[in-house]
Each structure stands twice: as structure tokens, then as C-alpha cells.
Coordinates of C-alpha atoms in Angstrom, one line a residue:
Chain A
M8 CA -24.5 11.5 13.4
A9 CA -21.1 12.4 12.7
K10 CA -19.2 12.8 15.9
I11 CA -15.5 13.8 16.4
E12 CA -13.9 14.1 20.0
L13 CA -10.6 13.9 21.6
K14 CA -9.8 13.2 25.0
D15 CA -6.2 14.6 26.1
V16 CA -4.6 13.2 23.1
S17 CA -1.3 12.8 22.5
L18 CA 1.2 11.7 19.5
T19 CA 4.6 11.7 20.5
F20 CA 7.5 10.3 18.1
N21 CA 10.6 9.9 17.4
I22 CA 12.7 10.9 14.7
R23 CA 16.0 9.5 14.0
Q24 CA 18.7 11.3 12.7
Q25 CA 18.5 9.0 9.2
K26 CA 15.5 8.3 7.9
R27 CA 16.2 4.3 7.0
V28 CA 19.3 3.3 7.4
T29 CA 21.4 0.1 5.9
L30 CA 20.9 -3.2 8.1
K31 CA 24.5 -3.2 8.2
E32 CA 25.0 0.2 8.9
Y33 CA 22.5 -1.2 12.2
L34 CA 24.6 -3.9 13.3
V35 CA 27.5 -2.0 13.0
Q36 CA 26.8 1.4 14.6
G37 CA 23.6 -0.9 16.6
L38 CA 25.8 -1.1 20.0
F39 CA 26.6 2.5 19.9
R40 CA 23.3 4.1 18.8
R41 CA 22.6 7.6 19.2
S42 CA 19.3 8.8 20.9
S43 CA 16.6 9.9 18.7
V44 CA 14.8 13.0 19.3
A45 CA 11.3 12.7 20.2
V46 CA 8.8 15.3 19.2
H47 CA 5.3 15.9 21.2
A48 CA 3.3 16.7 17.6
L49 CA 0.5 16.7 20.0
V50 CA -0.2 17.2 23.7
D51 CA -3.1 16.5 26.2
M52 CA -5.6 17.6 23.0
N53 CA -9.2 18.0 23.9
L54 CA -11.6 18.6 21.4
N55 CA -15.0 18.0 20.8
I56 CA -16.7 18.7 17.1
R57 CA -20.6 18.2 16.7
D58 CA -22.9 18.6 13.7
G59 CA -22.8 21.7 11.6
D60 CA -19.3 22.9 12.8
R61 CA -17.2 23.8 10.2
V62 CA -13.4 24.3 12.0
G63 CA -10.6 26.3 10.9
V64 CA -7.5 25.6 12.1
I65 CA -4.5 28.3 12.7
G66 CA -1.4 28.4 14.3
H67 CA 2.5 28.5 13.2
N68 CA 4.0 26.0 11.1
G69 CA 5.0 22.9 12.8
A70 CA 2.0 23.9 15.5
G71 CA 0.7 20.7 15.0
K72 CA -2.2 21.2 12.3
S73 CA -1.5 19.1 10.1
T74 CA -1.1 16.6 13.0
L75 CA -4.1 16.7 13.6
L76 CA -5.8 16.4 10.6
K77 CA -3.7 12.9 9.8
M78 CA -4.8 11.6 13.7
L79 CA -8.3 12.3 12.7
A80 CA -8.2 10.6 10.0
G81 CA -6.8 7.8 11.2
I82 CA -3.3 8.0 10.0
Y83 CA -1.3 8.3 12.7
P84 CA -2.3 6.5 15.6
P85 CA -2.8 8.5 19.2
T86 CA 0.1 7.5 21.8
A87 CA -2.2 8.5 24.5
G88 CA -5.8 9.4 25.1
T89 CA -9.0 8.1 23.4
R90 CA -10.1 9.5 19.9
T91 CA -13.4 9.2 18.8
V92 CA -14.6 9.9 15.6
E93 CA -17.7 8.2 13.8
G94 CA -18.9 9.2 10.9
S95 CA -17.8 8.5 7.0
I96 CA -14.3 10.7 6.5
C97 CA -12.7 12.3 3.3
S98 CA -9.5 13.7 3.6
L99 CA -7.6 15.8 1.0
F100 CA -4.2 16.0 2.7
D101 CA -1.5 15.9 0.2
I102 CA -2.9 16.5 -3.3
S103 CA 0.0 14.9 -5.7
L104 CA -0.6 11.9 -3.0
G105 CA -2.5 8.3 -4.3
F106 CA -2.4 8.8 -7.7
E107 CA -1.1 6.1 -10.1
P108 CA 1.2 8.2 -12.1
E109 CA 1.1 6.0 -15.0
A110 CA -2.8 5.6 -15.3
N111 CA -5.4 7.9 -16.5
G112 CA -7.4 10.7 -15.1
W113 CA -10.6 8.1 -15.6
D114 CA -8.5 5.2 -13.9
N115 CA -7.1 7.4 -11.3
I116 CA -10.8 8.3 -10.4
T117 CA -12.3 4.9 -10.4
Y118 CA -9.0 4.5 -7.7
R119 CA -10.0 7.1 -5.4
A120 CA -13.0 6.3 -5.7
Y121 CA -12.8 2.9 -4.7
L122 CA -10.5 3.9 -1.7
Q123 CA -13.4 6.0 -0.5
G124 CA -15.7 3.2 -0.2
E125 CA -17.7 3.2 -3.6
S126 CA -19.0 0.3 -5.0
P127 CA -18.7 0.1 -9.1
A128 CA -22.4 0.3 -9.3
S129 CA -22.4 3.6 -7.1
L130 CA -19.6 4.9 -9.0
K131 CA -21.2 4.1 -12.5
K132 CA -24.0 6.7 -11.7
K133 CA -21.2 9.4 -10.4
I134 CA -18.2 9.5 -12.6
D135 CA -19.5 11.5 -15.2
G136 CA -20.5 14.2 -12.7
I137 CA -17.0 13.7 -11.4
A138 CA -15.5 14.1 -14.6
E139 CA -17.5 17.4 -15.7
F140 CA -16.7 19.0 -12.1
T141 CA -13.0 18.5 -13.2
E142 CA -13.3 20.9 -16.4
L143 CA -10.5 18.5 -17.5
G144 CA -12.0 17.2 -20.8
E145 CA -10.0 15.4 -23.0
F146 CA -7.1 15.6 -20.8
L147 CA -8.9 12.9 -18.8
N148 CA -7.6 10.3 -20.8
V149 CA -3.8 11.2 -20.1
P150 CA -1.8 9.8 -17.9
V151 CA -1.9 12.0 -14.4
R152 CA 2.1 11.8 -14.6
H153 CA 1.7 14.6 -16.9
Y154 CA -0.6 16.8 -15.0
S155 CA 0.3 19.6 -13.2
A156 CA -0.4 20.4 -9.6
G157 CA -3.6 22.4 -10.0
M158 CA -5.1 19.9 -12.5
L159 CA -4.1 17.2 -9.9
M160 CA -6.0 19.4 -6.9
R161 CA -9.2 19.6 -9.4
L162 CA -9.1 16.2 -10.0
A163 CA -8.4 14.8 -6.5
F164 CA -11.1 17.8 -5.1
S165 CA -13.8 16.6 -7.6
I166 CA -14.0 12.8 -6.3
A167 CA -13.2 13.4 -2.5
T168 CA -16.6 15.6 -2.5
A169 CA -18.0 13.6 -4.5
V170 CA -18.6 11.0 -2.1
E171 CA -20.6 13.3 -0.2
P172 CA -18.8 12.1 3.4
Q173 CA -19.7 13.3 6.9
I174 CA -16.2 14.2 7.6
M175 CA -13.9 16.4 5.7
L176 CA -11.0 17.1 6.7
V177 CA -8.8 20.1 4.5
D178 CA -5.3 20.2 4.3
E179 CA -4.5 24.1 2.5
V180 CA -4.9 22.5 -0.8
L181 CA -7.3 24.3 -2.2
A182 CA -4.8 27.4 -2.8
V183 CA -3.8 25.2 -5.7
G184 CA -6.2 25.9 -8.3
D185 CA -6.7 28.7 -10.0
L186 CA -9.4 31.4 -9.0
A187 CA -12.4 30.1 -11.4
F188 CA -11.8 26.7 -9.5
Q189 CA -11.5 28.2 -5.9
K190 CA -14.6 30.1 -6.3
K191 CA -16.1 26.8 -7.4
A192 CA -14.7 25.0 -4.8
Q193 CA -15.6 27.4 -2.0
A194 CA -19.2 26.8 -3.7
R195 CA -19.4 23.3 -3.4
M196 CA -17.6 23.2 0.1
K197 CA -20.8 25.3 1.1
D198 CA -23.0 23.0 -0.3
L199 CA -21.9 20.2 1.0
M200 CA -21.9 22.3 4.8
S201 CA -25.5 22.7 4.0
S202 CA -26.4 19.4 4.8
A203 CA -24.6 19.5 8.3
R204 CA -21.6 17.9 7.9
M205 CA -18.6 18.5 9.4
L206 CA -15.3 20.3 8.0
V207 CA -11.9 20.5 9.7
L208 CA -9.9 23.1 7.6
V209 CA -6.4 23.7 7.8
A210 CA -5.3 26.8 6.5
H211 CA -3.1 29.9 6.4
D212 CA -5.5 32.3 4.2
F213 CA -7.6 34.0 6.5
S214 CA -10.2 34.8 4.2
T215 CA -11.1 31.4 3.6
I216 CA -11.6 30.5 6.7
R217 CA -13.4 34.0 7.1
A218 CA -15.7 32.4 4.8
M219 CA -16.0 28.6 5.3
C220 CA -15.5 28.4 9.4
N221 CA -18.3 29.7 11.9
R222 CA -15.1 27.9 14.7
V223 CA -11.6 28.2 14.5
I224 CA -8.9 26.4 16.7
W225 CA -5.5 28.8 17.3
M226 CA -2.6 25.8 17.8
Q227 CA 0.4 26.0 19.4
H228 CA 2.9 23.8 20.4
G229 CA 0.6 20.7 19.9
G230 CA -2.1 22.2 21.7
V231 CA -4.8 24.8 21.8
M232 CA -4.3 27.7 22.3
M233 CA -7.7 29.6 21.9
D234 CA -10.8 28.0 20.6
G235 CA -14.1 30.3 19.7
P236 CA -15.9 32.2 17.2
T237 CA -14.0 32.4 13.7
D238 CA -13.4 36.4 13.9
E239 CA -12.4 36.6 17.5
V240 CA -10.0 33.5 17.5
V241 CA -8.5 35.0 14.1
D242 CA -8.4 38.3 15.5
A243 CA -6.3 37.1 18.1
Y244 CA -4.1 35.6 16.3
V245 CA -3.6 38.7 14.0
Q246 CA -3.0 40.7 16.7
S247 CA -0.2 38.4 18.7
V248 CA 1.9 38.1 15.3
T249 CA 1.4 41.7 14.5
G250 CA 1.8 43.3 17.9
P251 CA -1.2 45.0 20.0
T252 CA -0.9 48.1 18.6
Q253 CA -1.0 48.4 14.6
T254 CA -4.8 47.5 13.6
P255 CA -4.7 44.4 11.4
H256 CA -5.7 44.7 7.6
V257 CA -6.9 41.0 7.3
G258 CA -6.5 40.9 3.3
A259 CA -3.0 42.1 3.5
I260 CA -1.5 39.6 5.9
A261 CA -3.7 36.7 3.7
T262 CA -1.9 37.4 0.8
A263 CA 1.5 37.8 2.4
A264 CA 1.1 34.5 4.4
Chain B
M24 CA -7.0 -10.8 12.7
I25 CA -10.5 -10.9 11.4
Q26 CA -11.6 -7.2 11.5
H27 CA -8.2 -6.8 9.3
L28 CA -9.6 -9.3 6.6
T29 CA -13.3 -7.9 6.5
A30 CA -11.6 -4.3 5.9
I31 CA -9.5 -5.8 3.3
W32 CA -12.5 -7.2 1.5
K33 CA -14.4 -3.8 2.2
F34 CA -11.8 -2.6 -0.2
R35 CA -11.3 -5.6 -2.8
H36 CA -12.9 -3.3 -5.5
F37 CA -9.4 -0.7 -4.5
L38 CA -7.4 -3.5 -4.4
L39 CA -8.5 -5.5 -7.5
A40 CA -8.4 -2.5 -9.6
L41 CA -4.6 -1.8 -9.0
V42 CA -3.8 -5.2 -9.4
R43 CA -5.3 -4.9 -12.6
L44 CA -3.2 -2.0 -13.3
D45 CA -0.1 -3.3 -12.3
L46 CA -0.7 -6.3 -14.4
R47 CA -1.5 -3.7 -17.4
L48 CA 1.4 -1.9 -16.9
R49 CA 3.7 -4.7 -16.8
Y50 CA 2.7 -6.3 -20.0
R51 CA 2.4 -3.2 -21.8
R52 CA 5.7 -2.2 -21.5
S53 CA 6.9 -5.2 -23.7
I54 CA 5.4 -4.7 -27.6
L55 CA 4.2 -8.8 -27.1
G56 CA 2.3 -8.2 -24.3
V57 CA 1.5 -11.4 -22.5
G58 CA 2.9 -13.2 -24.9
W59 CA 6.0 -11.4 -23.7
S60 CA 5.9 -13.3 -20.0
L61 CA 5.4 -16.6 -21.7
L62 CA 7.9 -16.3 -24.2
N63 CA 10.7 -15.4 -21.4
P64 CA 9.8 -18.9 -19.1
I65 CA 9.9 -21.0 -22.7
A66 CA 13.3 -19.4 -24.0
M67 CA 14.9 -19.8 -20.4
T68 CA 13.7 -23.7 -20.3
T69 CA 15.2 -24.4 -23.9
V70 CA 18.2 -23.4 -23.1
F71 CA 18.1 -25.1 -19.7
A72 CA 16.6 -27.9 -21.0
V73 CA 19.0 -28.2 -23.9
V74 CA 22.0 -27.6 -21.2
F75 CA 20.8 -29.5 -18.1
V76 CA 19.1 -32.1 -19.5
Q77 CA 22.4 -34.0 -20.0
L78 CA 23.5 -33.5 -16.3
F79 CA 20.4 -33.7 -14.2
G80 CA 17.8 -34.7 -16.6
G81 CA 18.9 -38.5 -17.3
N82 CA 19.1 -37.5 -21.1
N83 CA 15.2 -37.6 -21.0
P84 CA 13.8 -34.3 -22.1
K85 CA 9.8 -35.6 -22.1
A86 CA 10.6 -35.9 -18.1
Y87 CA 12.6 -33.1 -17.3
I88 CA 11.0 -30.7 -18.9
P89 CA 7.6 -30.7 -17.2
F90 CA 9.7 -30.8 -13.9
L91 CA 11.3 -27.6 -14.9
L92 CA 8.8 -25.5 -16.3
I93 CA 6.2 -26.5 -13.0
G94 CA 9.5 -25.9 -10.8
M95 CA 10.6 -22.4 -12.2
A96 CA 7.1 -21.4 -11.9
V97 CA 6.6 -22.3 -8.4
W98 CA 10.2 -21.0 -7.2
G99 CA 8.9 -17.5 -9.2
F100 CA 6.2 -17.4 -7.5
L101 CA 7.5 -17.4 -4.2
R102 CA 10.7 -15.3 -5.2
E103 CA 9.2 -12.6 -6.7
G104 CA 6.0 -12.7 -4.1
T105 CA 8.8 -12.0 -1.6
V106 CA 11.3 -9.8 -3.1
Q107 CA 8.8 -7.8 -5.3
G108 CA 6.4 -7.7 -2.2
C109 CA 8.8 -6.2 -0.1
R110 CA 8.3 -2.8 -1.5
A111 CA 4.8 -2.9 -1.1
L112 CA 4.6 -0.8 2.4
I113 CA 7.5 1.7 0.5
G114 CA 6.0 1.8 -2.9
N115 CA 2.5 2.5 -1.6
E116 CA 3.3 5.2 1.0
A117 CA 1.1 7.8 -0.5
Y118 CA -1.9 6.0 -0.4
I119 CA -0.8 5.1 3.7
R120 CA -0.6 8.7 4.2
Q121 CA -3.5 9.3 3.1
S122 CA -6.1 6.3 4.3
P123 CA -5.9 4.1 7.4
L124 CA -6.2 0.9 5.2
P125 CA -5.3 -2.1 6.9
Y126 CA -1.3 -2.8 5.9
G127 CA -2.0 -6.6 4.4
L128 CA -3.9 -4.9 1.7
Y129 CA -0.7 -3.8 0.1
T130 CA 1.1 -6.8 0.4
L131 CA -1.7 -8.5 -1.3
R132 CA -1.3 -6.4 -4.1
T133 CA 1.8 -7.4 -4.9
I134 CA 1.1 -11.1 -4.5
L135 CA -2.4 -11.5 -6.4
G136 CA -0.5 -10.1 -9.7
Q137 CA 2.0 -12.1 -9.0
A138 CA 0.2 -14.9 -8.2
I139 CA -1.7 -14.6 -11.9
H140 CA 1.4 -13.7 -13.0
S141 CA 2.8 -17.3 -11.7
G142 CA -0.6 -18.9 -12.4
I143 CA 0.4 -18.1 -16.3
A144 CA 3.8 -19.9 -16.8
F145 CA 2.3 -22.8 -14.1
G146 CA -0.8 -23.0 -17.1
I147 CA 1.8 -23.4 -19.8
G148 CA 3.9 -25.7 -17.5
L149 CA 0.7 -28.3 -17.3
A150 CA 0.0 -27.8 -21.2
V151 CA 3.6 -29.3 -21.4
T152 CA 3.5 -31.6 -19.4
V153 CA 0.6 -33.1 -20.7
A154 CA 1.7 -33.0 -24.0
C155 CA 5.0 -34.6 -22.8
Q156 CA 3.2 -37.2 -20.6
K157 CA 1.3 -38.0 -23.5
D158 CA -1.8 -38.6 -21.0
F159 CA -4.0 -36.7 -18.7
R160 CA -2.3 -37.7 -15.6
A161 CA -1.4 -34.0 -14.7
I162 CA -4.5 -33.0 -14.5
G163 CA -6.2 -35.4 -12.8
I164 CA -4.2 -35.1 -9.6
L165 CA -4.6 -31.3 -9.7
W166 CA -7.4 -32.0 -6.6
A167 CA -4.6 -33.1 -4.9
V168 CA -2.1 -29.9 -5.7
F169 CA -4.7 -27.2 -4.9
P170 CA -5.0 -26.8 -1.2
A171 CA -0.8 -26.6 -1.5
I172 CA -1.1 -24.1 -4.4
V173 CA -3.3 -22.0 -1.6
L174 CA -0.8 -22.5 1.1
A175 CA 1.8 -21.1 -1.0
F176 CA -0.1 -18.0 -1.6
L177 CA -0.6 -17.5 2.0
A178 CA 3.2 -18.5 2.9
A179 CA 4.3 -15.9 0.7
W180 CA 1.3 -13.6 1.5
S181 CA 2.9 -13.7 5.3
V182 CA 6.6 -13.5 4.5
A183 CA 6.0 -10.3 1.9
T184 CA 4.2 -8.7 4.7
I185 CA 6.8 -9.2 7.0
F186 CA 9.4 -8.0 4.8
A187 CA 7.9 -5.2 4.1
F188 CA 7.5 -4.3 7.5
I189 CA 11.2 -4.7 7.8
N190 CA 12.0 -2.7 4.6
V191 CA 10.6 0.4 6.2
Y192 CA 13.1 0.4 8.4
F193 CA 16.0 -0.7 6.5
Q194 CA 16.7 0.0 3.3
D195 CA 18.8 -2.8 2.0
T196 CA 16.1 -5.1 2.3
Q197 CA 15.1 -6.0 -1.0
H198 CA 18.8 -6.0 -2.0
L199 CA 19.8 -8.8 0.9
L200 CA 16.6 -10.9 0.0
E201 CA 17.1 -10.9 -3.3
V202 CA 20.3 -12.0 -2.7
G203 CA 19.5 -14.7 -0.4
A204 CA 16.9 -15.8 -3.2
Q205 CA 19.6 -16.6 -5.3
I206 CA 21.6 -18.5 -2.5
V207 CA 18.9 -20.4 -1.9
F208 CA 17.6 -20.9 -5.7
Y209 CA 21.1 -23.0 -5.5
L210 CA 20.1 -24.5 -2.4
T211 CA 16.9 -25.9 -3.6
P212 CA 16.2 -28.8 -6.2
I213 CA 14.4 -26.7 -8.7
M214 CA 16.8 -27.2 -11.9
Y215 CA 18.3 -30.4 -10.4
P216 CA 16.8 -33.2 -8.8
R217 CA 17.1 -33.9 -5.2
E218 CA 18.9 -37.1 -5.6
V219 CA 22.0 -35.0 -6.7
L220 CA 21.8 -33.8 -2.7
D221 CA 21.6 -37.0 -1.1
R222 CA 24.7 -38.2 -3.1
G223 CA 26.7 -35.7 -2.0
G224 CA 25.1 -36.6 1.7
I225 CA 23.4 -33.3 2.5
G226 CA 19.6 -34.3 1.4
W227 CA 18.8 -32.9 5.0
M228 CA 18.8 -29.5 3.3
A229 CA 16.2 -30.2 1.1
D230 CA 14.0 -31.6 4.1
L231 CA 14.6 -28.2 6.5
N232 CA 14.7 -26.0 3.0
P233 CA 10.6 -24.8 2.9
A234 CA 10.8 -24.1 -0.7
N235 CA 11.7 -27.5 -1.3
L236 CA 8.9 -28.8 0.1
F237 CA 6.1 -26.2 -1.3
L238 CA 8.1 -27.5 -5.0
E239 CA 7.7 -31.2 -3.6
L240 CA 4.1 -30.4 -2.9
I241 CA 2.8 -28.9 -6.1
R242 CA 5.3 -30.2 -8.6
T243 CA 6.2 -34.2 -7.9
P244 CA 2.6 -34.7 -7.6
I245 CA 2.2 -33.1 -11.4
V246 CA 5.2 -35.2 -12.6
T247 CA 4.7 -38.2 -10.9
G248 CA 0.7 -38.0 -10.4
E249 CA 1.0 -39.6 -7.1
P250 CA -0.8 -38.0 -4.2
P251 CA 2.1 -36.2 -1.6
T252 CA 1.8 -38.1 1.6
A253 CA 0.1 -36.6 4.5
D254 CA 3.0 -36.3 6.5
L255 CA 4.3 -33.5 4.1
Y256 CA 1.1 -31.3 3.6
L257 CA 1.2 -31.4 7.7
T258 CA 4.5 -30.2 7.9
V259 CA 3.7 -27.4 4.9
L260 CA 0.4 -26.7 6.7
G261 CA 2.5 -26.2 9.7
I262 CA 5.0 -23.8 7.9
T263 CA 2.3 -21.9 6.7
T264 CA 0.7 -21.2 10.0
V265 CA 4.0 -20.3 11.9
S266 CA 4.7 -17.7 8.9
I267 CA 0.4 -16.1 9.0
G268 CA 1.3 -16.1 12.8
L269 CA 5.0 -14.3 12.0
A270 CA 2.9 -11.8 9.8
V271 CA 0.0 -11.4 12.1
G272 CA 2.5 -10.2 14.5
T273 CA 4.9 -8.5 13.0
A274 CA 1.8 -6.3 12.0
A275 CA 0.1 -5.8 15.0
W276 CA 3.9 -5.1 16.6
L277 CA 4.6 -2.3 13.8
Q278 CA 1.3 -1.4 12.7
K279 CA 0.8 2.0 15.2
R280 CA 4.3 2.7 14.3
V281 CA 5.5 1.9 10.7
V282 CA 3.7 5.3 9.5
F283 CA 5.8 7.7 11.5
H284 CA 9.5 5.6 9.3
L285 CA 7.3 6.3 6.0

């Protein structure tokens, strides 16, 4: 049984004007330090996701969607409230992240699979299937620093979905691949979902959301604005953006976004 | 902390695969492969031996060369472990942003690679020592040295972890460490015997210098064939324990915040 439960979760972090300072600067200026800016990325979020839920997360840029995913994945610890996540998690965030650029495709499949908790024995059974799904063929022998964004995405997606996670967290990476791979990826996601697992998907492309999700959360200013069935929430969101008089033509907005 | 270690154990395949990659890349970059890593200290030592045997070696190269080789292997591990290890969090940012793994794993990646690298140098030093001493004293005393090597490993891992966290906040950490290492290199009896400091009346500096204590614990038994004293072992055990404590404290203090600064 997989489970995601957030109780009054808030996430606040401070950002300084400069990301990293030298020790010298710090010692000289430390006495007159400028105050740092506090960012309230998530504010009192309550969320309950059950088995079989396929949740789409929509909202403006900076609404806290990606932060929410990273918090669910355990990368950002909440500053207040409790986060309960049970089940094996697989996250697809920034696709170029977490590859060793100097190593080839095969090796990177190995590293990622180990990172997701595979053992050499269990990977051996899967690695050919993963390689096949990427359709990268000979390119798998090339260091991944020569890969295009689309190829990296193929690699990342193939590995991530091969380990059959209970919870999948996906941050609008599907749009990177070519059309054929997008179709294939959607088909595999549906496959994965059919065995009653959870998906949390952040996307600006509403056709993907409508195709994949049975529940949508609309986030605004780090909180939940609306939570409900896909069509209802997406329509409400689109209306709030385009104005109430227009009848939204969703396809057009999706491509514009 | 136990949780932390079991998590590292759980991801051991990941860790070891990356250590293998690091070593492969390190040795592939040079035409001579692993040979290069052996050649470099040998060339250095030859130069040092020729020049410094007059100054510090009492004109006895058969005693001085083992002293120098083992000393450089130990120092090389402590130095590189700290200086390279401090990049562990910055350098593995991509993984940190992707998966919630324990941070100690990333410093362990550097330290393990460094340990294997220095281990090769140490092995050569040992072989040369046996050849120079024309008996197996140096091998026979290894039982007394082995725990010290484990302690050196733990101490280097801890110190690297502390500086890896600091490096996230202060970008000149590595530079300062390099400067510091240079200073410590001259202050520590690595190339010269400890008596040089004693003669100058500053022998107390060697007693306070952790790098020197590790040298005394690892190098001195190998060159002299005498096991180290229990007192020395206890002191180094104390130093290692303190550094582990500091590393665990630093990690506990910053592990929930450091990701926002990467």
C-alpha cells in the first residue's frame, strides 16, 4: 500500500542575495549582513493521495508545484507540519540531472538503477529491456555528454519506469521527447498506473493532464486553490486565466503554454 | 547515525559503481593508465631522495627512501581526501537534487577513491621498504598498522564531510584548504625527521599535529619494525572520535538546510 499524506506542511527557505560567498567576504561584511529574503514556497498544505490516484498539478509559474514534488520526494524537508510518504518513490525531475557525463549510456543505466535501489542481480534481468525501450541503439556506447536533451530524457524515463515504482513523481519532462516517444511514454505510464500505483504529475500541457490524470490540484501561492476531478479543475483554471466570457479552447492554450 | 550508515549500505552498489567510474576516469586520462599514478610518486621520491638524503637522510638512502615513500602515501591520502572531499556535496549536486541519499555517501565516494589511489602508493612504498631493509620486518608489523589505517580512513571521511558542508556556504573553502595543506606539509615531519623540529625547540608542534600522529602510527612502525605505543593509539583514537563527532554534528545540523543552498 502506497500513501502520501501531508498535514499542515509549510516550507520556507531563505535566499541570500548572493548564492555563495567567500569566507573572506563573510568575515568582512558579516557584521553588516543584509537580511535574507524568506520564500514561502508551501503554506499550510494538506493533501491526501491514495492508491490509484493520478494527480495532475497545475498553476502559475512559481506557485510551488515543483517544490511540492521535491518535498514529496524527500529532497526538501518540510519546515513545519508532517509529511508521510509510504512506498517506493521514483522521481523524474530535471532530466539532465544525475547523469555522469563521461560515462556511456549503459553505465548510466547502471548508476541510475542502483540509485533507485536495484541490485546487480535484479538489474541484469532488466537492463536489456531498459536499453530496448530507449531505442538509442548504438548511442548507448557513447558518453552521455554527447546526448541531446531528448535522448537524455529517453534514457531517464526508461530507467525510471523500469523499476516499477509505487509512487511516480514527474515534473513536466515528458514534453522533451519527440512525438513518437511521447506516445510511447504515455502508454507506459498508463501501463504503470493500471497496477494501482500513484502518479503526481506537474505539467503545463493540459492535454497530457487530461489524458493521464483523474484528479487535479490547482496550486497558487504555495497552497491548494482547488482540488477535484480533472475536467472541473482544469476548466476552472483555464477560465481564471482567459476570463469568464470566453469559452476556452483547451488545445490551443496547451500549445501556447 | 545508524540510520545514516544503513542507508549508505543500502546504496552500496551505487557508491561502488561511482568509485569505479572515478578511478577509471582518473587513470584513463593519462596514457600510462595506472602506471602513471605509480610513476608520479616514484619520480618525485627519486628527486627528493637525491636532494634531501644529504640534508635529512643522514646520507643513508636505504633508510630515507622507505621513510619518504610511506610518508608521502599517508600524507597524500590525508591531503587529497580533505581537499578533494570538500567538493563532494557541490560536485554531486545533481544527485542530491534528485534523490534523498545520506550526504555521507558523497564524501565516501571521494574518500574511497582516494584510499584506493593512496593504497597503491602505499603498496609500492611497502615493497621498496622490504627491498631496502632486505627482510620482512615491514610486513611483519602490518598487524599493528592496520587499525591505524582504518582510523585514518574514518578521520579523513569525517573531516571531508565537515568541509563539504562548509564548502556549500563558502566558495573559497577548497582554496583555503589547499593553502592550509601547503602550510601543514612544511610543518609536518613528512620529508624530514622529527628531530629537525626538536633541534629547533619546536618539537611540541609535532605532538599537536594530527597529521604527524598518523604518520607516527603508520610510518614509524613500518620503517623501524617497532609497534606503536598504546598511548599514541589512544590519542589518535581520541582525535578520530572527536572528528567523527564533529562530522555527525555538522551533518545533523545542516542536512535539512543545505539543499536550499546548492
